[in-house]
Coordinates of C-alpha atoms in Angstrom, one line a residue:
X78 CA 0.0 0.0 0.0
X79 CA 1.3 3.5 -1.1
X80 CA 1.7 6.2 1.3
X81 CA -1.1 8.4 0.0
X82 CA -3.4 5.5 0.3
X83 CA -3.3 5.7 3.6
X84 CA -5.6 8.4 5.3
X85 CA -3.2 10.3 8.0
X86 CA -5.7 12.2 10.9
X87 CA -4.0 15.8 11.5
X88 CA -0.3 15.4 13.5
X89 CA 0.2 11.8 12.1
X90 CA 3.2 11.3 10.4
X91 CA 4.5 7.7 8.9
X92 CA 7.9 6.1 10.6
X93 CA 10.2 3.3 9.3
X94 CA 10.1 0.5 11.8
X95 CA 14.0 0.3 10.0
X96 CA 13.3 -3.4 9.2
X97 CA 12.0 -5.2 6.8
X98 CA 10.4 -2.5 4.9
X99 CA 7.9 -1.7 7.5
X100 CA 6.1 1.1 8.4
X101 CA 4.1 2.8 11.4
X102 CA 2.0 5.1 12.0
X103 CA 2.8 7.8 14.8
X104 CA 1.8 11.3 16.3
X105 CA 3.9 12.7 19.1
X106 CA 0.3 14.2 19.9
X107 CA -1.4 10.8 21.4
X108 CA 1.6 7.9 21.1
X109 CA 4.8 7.2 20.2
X110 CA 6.8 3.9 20.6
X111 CA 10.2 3.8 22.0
X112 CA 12.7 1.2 22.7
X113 CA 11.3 -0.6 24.9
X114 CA 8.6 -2.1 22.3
X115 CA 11.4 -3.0 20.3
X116 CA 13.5 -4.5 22.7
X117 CA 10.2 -6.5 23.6
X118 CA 9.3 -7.8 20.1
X119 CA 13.0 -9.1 20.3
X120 CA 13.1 -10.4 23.4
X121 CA 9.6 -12.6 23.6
X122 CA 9.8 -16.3 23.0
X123 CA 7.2 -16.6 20.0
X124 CA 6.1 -19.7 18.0
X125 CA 6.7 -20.1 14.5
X126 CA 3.0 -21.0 14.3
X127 CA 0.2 -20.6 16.6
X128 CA -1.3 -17.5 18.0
X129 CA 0.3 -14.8 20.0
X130 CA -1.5 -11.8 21.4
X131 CA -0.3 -8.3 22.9
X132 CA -1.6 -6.6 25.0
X133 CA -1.3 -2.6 25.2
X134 CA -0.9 -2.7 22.0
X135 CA -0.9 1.0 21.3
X136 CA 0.0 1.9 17.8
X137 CA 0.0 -2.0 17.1
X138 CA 4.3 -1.4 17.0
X139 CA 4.8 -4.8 18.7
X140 CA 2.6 -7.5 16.4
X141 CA 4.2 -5.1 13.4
X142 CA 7.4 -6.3 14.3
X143 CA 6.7 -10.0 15.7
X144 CA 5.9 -10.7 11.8
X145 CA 9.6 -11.0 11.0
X146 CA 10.0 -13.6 13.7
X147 CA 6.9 -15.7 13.3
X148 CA 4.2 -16.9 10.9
X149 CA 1.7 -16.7 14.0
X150 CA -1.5 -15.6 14.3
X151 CA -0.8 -11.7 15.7
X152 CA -3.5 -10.0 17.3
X153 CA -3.4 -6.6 19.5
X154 CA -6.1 -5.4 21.6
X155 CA -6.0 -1.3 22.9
X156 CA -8.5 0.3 24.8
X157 CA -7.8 4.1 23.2
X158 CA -9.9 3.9 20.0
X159 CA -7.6 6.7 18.7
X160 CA -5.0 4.4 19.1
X161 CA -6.2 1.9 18.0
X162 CA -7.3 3.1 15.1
X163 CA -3.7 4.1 14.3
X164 CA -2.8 0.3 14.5
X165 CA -5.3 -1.0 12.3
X166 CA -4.5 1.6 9.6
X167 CA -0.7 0.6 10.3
X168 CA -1.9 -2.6 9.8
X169 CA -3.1 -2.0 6.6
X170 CA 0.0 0.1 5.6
X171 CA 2.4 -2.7 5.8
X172 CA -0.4 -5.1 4.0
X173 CA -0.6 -7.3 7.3
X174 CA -4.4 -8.0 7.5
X175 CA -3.9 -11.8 7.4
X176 CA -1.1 -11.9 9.7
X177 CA -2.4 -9.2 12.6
X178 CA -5.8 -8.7 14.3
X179 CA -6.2 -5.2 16.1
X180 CA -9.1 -5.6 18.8
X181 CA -10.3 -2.6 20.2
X182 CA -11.4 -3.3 23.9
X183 CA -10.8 -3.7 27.2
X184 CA -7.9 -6.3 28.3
X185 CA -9.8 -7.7 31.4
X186 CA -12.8 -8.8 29.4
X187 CA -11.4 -10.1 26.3
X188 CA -11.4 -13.8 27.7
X189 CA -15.4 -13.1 27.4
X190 CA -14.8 -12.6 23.7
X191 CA -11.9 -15.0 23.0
X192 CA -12.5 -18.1 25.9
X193 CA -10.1 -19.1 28.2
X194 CA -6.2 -20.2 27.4
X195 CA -6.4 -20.0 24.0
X196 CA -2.8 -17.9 23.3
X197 CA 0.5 -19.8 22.8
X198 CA 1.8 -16.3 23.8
X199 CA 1.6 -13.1 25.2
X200 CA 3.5 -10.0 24.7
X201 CA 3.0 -6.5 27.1
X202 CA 4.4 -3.7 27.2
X203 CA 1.8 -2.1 30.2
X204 CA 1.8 1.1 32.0
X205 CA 4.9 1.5 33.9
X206 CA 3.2 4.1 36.8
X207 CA 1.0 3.1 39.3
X208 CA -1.9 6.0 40.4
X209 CA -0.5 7.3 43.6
X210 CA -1.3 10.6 43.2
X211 CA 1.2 11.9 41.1
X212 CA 1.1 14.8 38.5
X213 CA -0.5 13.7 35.4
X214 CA -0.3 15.1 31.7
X215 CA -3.0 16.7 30.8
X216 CA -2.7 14.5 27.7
X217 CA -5.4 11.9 28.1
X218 CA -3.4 9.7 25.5
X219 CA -0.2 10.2 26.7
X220 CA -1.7 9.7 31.0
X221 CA -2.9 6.7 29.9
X222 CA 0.3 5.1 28.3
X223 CA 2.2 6.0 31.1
X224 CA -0.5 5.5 34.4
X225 CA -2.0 2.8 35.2
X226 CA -5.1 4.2 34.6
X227 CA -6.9 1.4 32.2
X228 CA -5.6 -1.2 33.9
X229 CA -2.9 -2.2 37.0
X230 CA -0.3 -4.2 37.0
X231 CA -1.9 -7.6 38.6
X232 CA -5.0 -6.8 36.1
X233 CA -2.6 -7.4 33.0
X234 CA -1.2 -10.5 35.1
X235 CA -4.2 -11.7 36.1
X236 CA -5.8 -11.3 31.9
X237 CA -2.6 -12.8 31.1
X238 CA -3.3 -16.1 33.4
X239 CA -6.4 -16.0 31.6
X240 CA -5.6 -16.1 28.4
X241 CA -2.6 -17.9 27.8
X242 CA -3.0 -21.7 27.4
X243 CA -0.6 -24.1 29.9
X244 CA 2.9 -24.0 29.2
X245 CA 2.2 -20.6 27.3
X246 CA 4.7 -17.7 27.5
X247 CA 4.3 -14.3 29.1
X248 CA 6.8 -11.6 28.1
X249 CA 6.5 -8.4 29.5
X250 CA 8.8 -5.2 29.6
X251 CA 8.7 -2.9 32.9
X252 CA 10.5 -1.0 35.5
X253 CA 13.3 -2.9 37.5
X254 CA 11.9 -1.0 40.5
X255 CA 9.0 -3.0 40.1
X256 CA 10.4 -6.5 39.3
X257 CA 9.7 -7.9 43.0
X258 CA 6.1 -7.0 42.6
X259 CA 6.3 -8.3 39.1
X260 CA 7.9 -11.7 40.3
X261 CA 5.2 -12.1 43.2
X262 CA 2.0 -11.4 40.8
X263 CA 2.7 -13.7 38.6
X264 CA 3.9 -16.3 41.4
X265 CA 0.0 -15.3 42.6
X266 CA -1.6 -16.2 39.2
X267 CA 0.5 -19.4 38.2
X268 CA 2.6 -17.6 35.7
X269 CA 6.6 -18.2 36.8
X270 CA 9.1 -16.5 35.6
X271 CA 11.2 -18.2 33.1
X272 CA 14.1 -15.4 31.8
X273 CA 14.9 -12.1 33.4
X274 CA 17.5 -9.2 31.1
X275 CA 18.5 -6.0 32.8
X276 CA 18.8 -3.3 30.3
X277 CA 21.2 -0.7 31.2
X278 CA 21.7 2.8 29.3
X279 CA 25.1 2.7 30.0
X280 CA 27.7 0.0 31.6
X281 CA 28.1 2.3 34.7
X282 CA 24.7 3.1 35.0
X283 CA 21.9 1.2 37.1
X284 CA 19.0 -0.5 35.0
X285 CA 16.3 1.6 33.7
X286 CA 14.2 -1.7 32.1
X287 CA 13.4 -4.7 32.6
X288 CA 12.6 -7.7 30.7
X289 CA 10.9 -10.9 32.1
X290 CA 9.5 -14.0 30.5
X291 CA 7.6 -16.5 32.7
X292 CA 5.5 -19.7 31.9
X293 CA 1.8 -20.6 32.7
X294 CA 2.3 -23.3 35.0
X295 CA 5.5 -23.7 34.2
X296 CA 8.7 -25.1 37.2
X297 CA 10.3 -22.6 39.3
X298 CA 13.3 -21.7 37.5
X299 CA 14.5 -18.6 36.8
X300 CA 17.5 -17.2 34.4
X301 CA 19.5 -14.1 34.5
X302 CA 20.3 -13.1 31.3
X303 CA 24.0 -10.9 30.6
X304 CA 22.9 -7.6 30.9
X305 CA 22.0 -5.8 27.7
X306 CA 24.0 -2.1 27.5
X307 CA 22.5 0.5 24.8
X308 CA 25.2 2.8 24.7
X309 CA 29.0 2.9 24.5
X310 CA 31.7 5.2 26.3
X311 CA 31.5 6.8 23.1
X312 CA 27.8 7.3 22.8
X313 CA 27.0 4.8 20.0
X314 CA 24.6 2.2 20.1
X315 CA 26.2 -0.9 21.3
X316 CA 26.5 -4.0 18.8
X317 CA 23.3 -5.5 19.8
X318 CA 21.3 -2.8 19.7
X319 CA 22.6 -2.2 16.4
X320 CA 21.9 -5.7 15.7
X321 CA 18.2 -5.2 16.8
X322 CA 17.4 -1.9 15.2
X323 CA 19.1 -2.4 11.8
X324 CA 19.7 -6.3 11.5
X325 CA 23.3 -5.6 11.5
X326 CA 26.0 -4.1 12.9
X327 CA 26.7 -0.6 11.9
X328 CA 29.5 1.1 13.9
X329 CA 28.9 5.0 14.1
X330 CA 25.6 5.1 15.0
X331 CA 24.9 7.9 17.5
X332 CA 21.8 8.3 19.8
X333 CA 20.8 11.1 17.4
X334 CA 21.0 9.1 14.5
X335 CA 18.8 6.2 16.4
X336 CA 15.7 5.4 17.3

């Protein structure tokens, strides 16, 4: 599909994804991914066939990018009908209809729609800020993406013990400071935690994400992951990163000339 096929609302713009020819759509206005989608899409355990499901999808940048790791069924659901509205019509931009499935809805009903364990796997990327009174932007869009004002942290658990099928995986991107209350939820709704990466924006710097896979059901084992470092002492992206963005590695790359 051709760029002015695709009806853009006012402060849209259209993004390379900087792999595989895709495309998003984007508005600093209500949403705009960063790297902790994409560090998510790379980081899941997905089949090659099944059906995989993400919740806060957003602008659908996830299941957009979990099409050049699986042949899955792909399906988003996002309870901002802006936003979601932006991932179906990203959807159709890359000419993904049979591959991707944008729901627009709430997370902690959709087993009424979809039935109990039926996911092989389950992506998140929820919002990272519980509601405990701080300052919120004005920005309903924006609040949202941020606050846990949809939806808390043990609802997306506790959808996520729902949906997913035994022996299912859970991948979720978040906060370290929130990994302990991460680790016990899931404990709570059978979900344990499988992998765990640390992702660093330098060496010398503490963590400033998260990534953890757990199983439905699954044997209490947990890995640690080598920590992930975006940035060298030179202010590059690191090889992996490189490796994750471009498919390559491309030495020179600055922060500016990133994401």
């Amino acid at each position: 599909m051709t760029d002015h096929e695709v009806i853009l609302q006012e402060s849209e713009r259209i993004d390379d994804l900087l792999s595989h020819d895709l495309r998003i759509i984007q508005s600093d206005e209500v949403f705009s991914f960063s790297m902790d989608a994409v560090l998510l899409a790379r980081f899941a355990s997905v089949p090659k066939r099944g059906r995989v499901l993400d919740l806060c999808t957003g602008n659908g940048v996830v299941p957009i990018l979990l099409t050049t790791r699986t042949q899955s069924s792909l399906e988003g659901i996002e309870i901002q009908p802006r936003l979601a509205d932006m991932a179906r019509r990203s959807v159709q931009l890359n000419e993904l209809e049979a591959s991707i499935l944008i729901r627009e809805g709430d997370l902690r009903e959709l087993v009424n729609e979809t039935g109990h364990a039926v996911y092989d796997a389950i992506t998140v990327n929820p919002p990272y800020m519980p509601l405990n009174g701080s300052d919120l932007k004005a920005n309903t869009h924006q609040a949202m993406a941020r606050h846990e004002i949809g939806c808390t942290l043990e609802e997306v658990i506790q959808a996520c013990n729902r949906l997913v099928r035994n022996g299912g995986k859970v991948s979720m991107v978040h906060r370290p400071q929130r990994l302990g209350e991460i680790i016990s939820l899931m404990r709570q709704y059978k979900l344990e935690p499988k992998r765990i990466r640390m992702v660093h924006p330098r060496a010398h710097l503490e963590a400033n994400m998260v990534l953890i896979e757990a199983m439905k059901d699954g044997k209490p084992e947990v890995r640690m992951l080598p920590p992930l470092i975006v940035y060298n002492e030179q202010g590059n992206y690191c090889d992996e990163i490189m490796e994750i963005y471009y498919g390559q590695q491309q030495a020179g790359r600055t922060k500016e000339g990133g994401n």
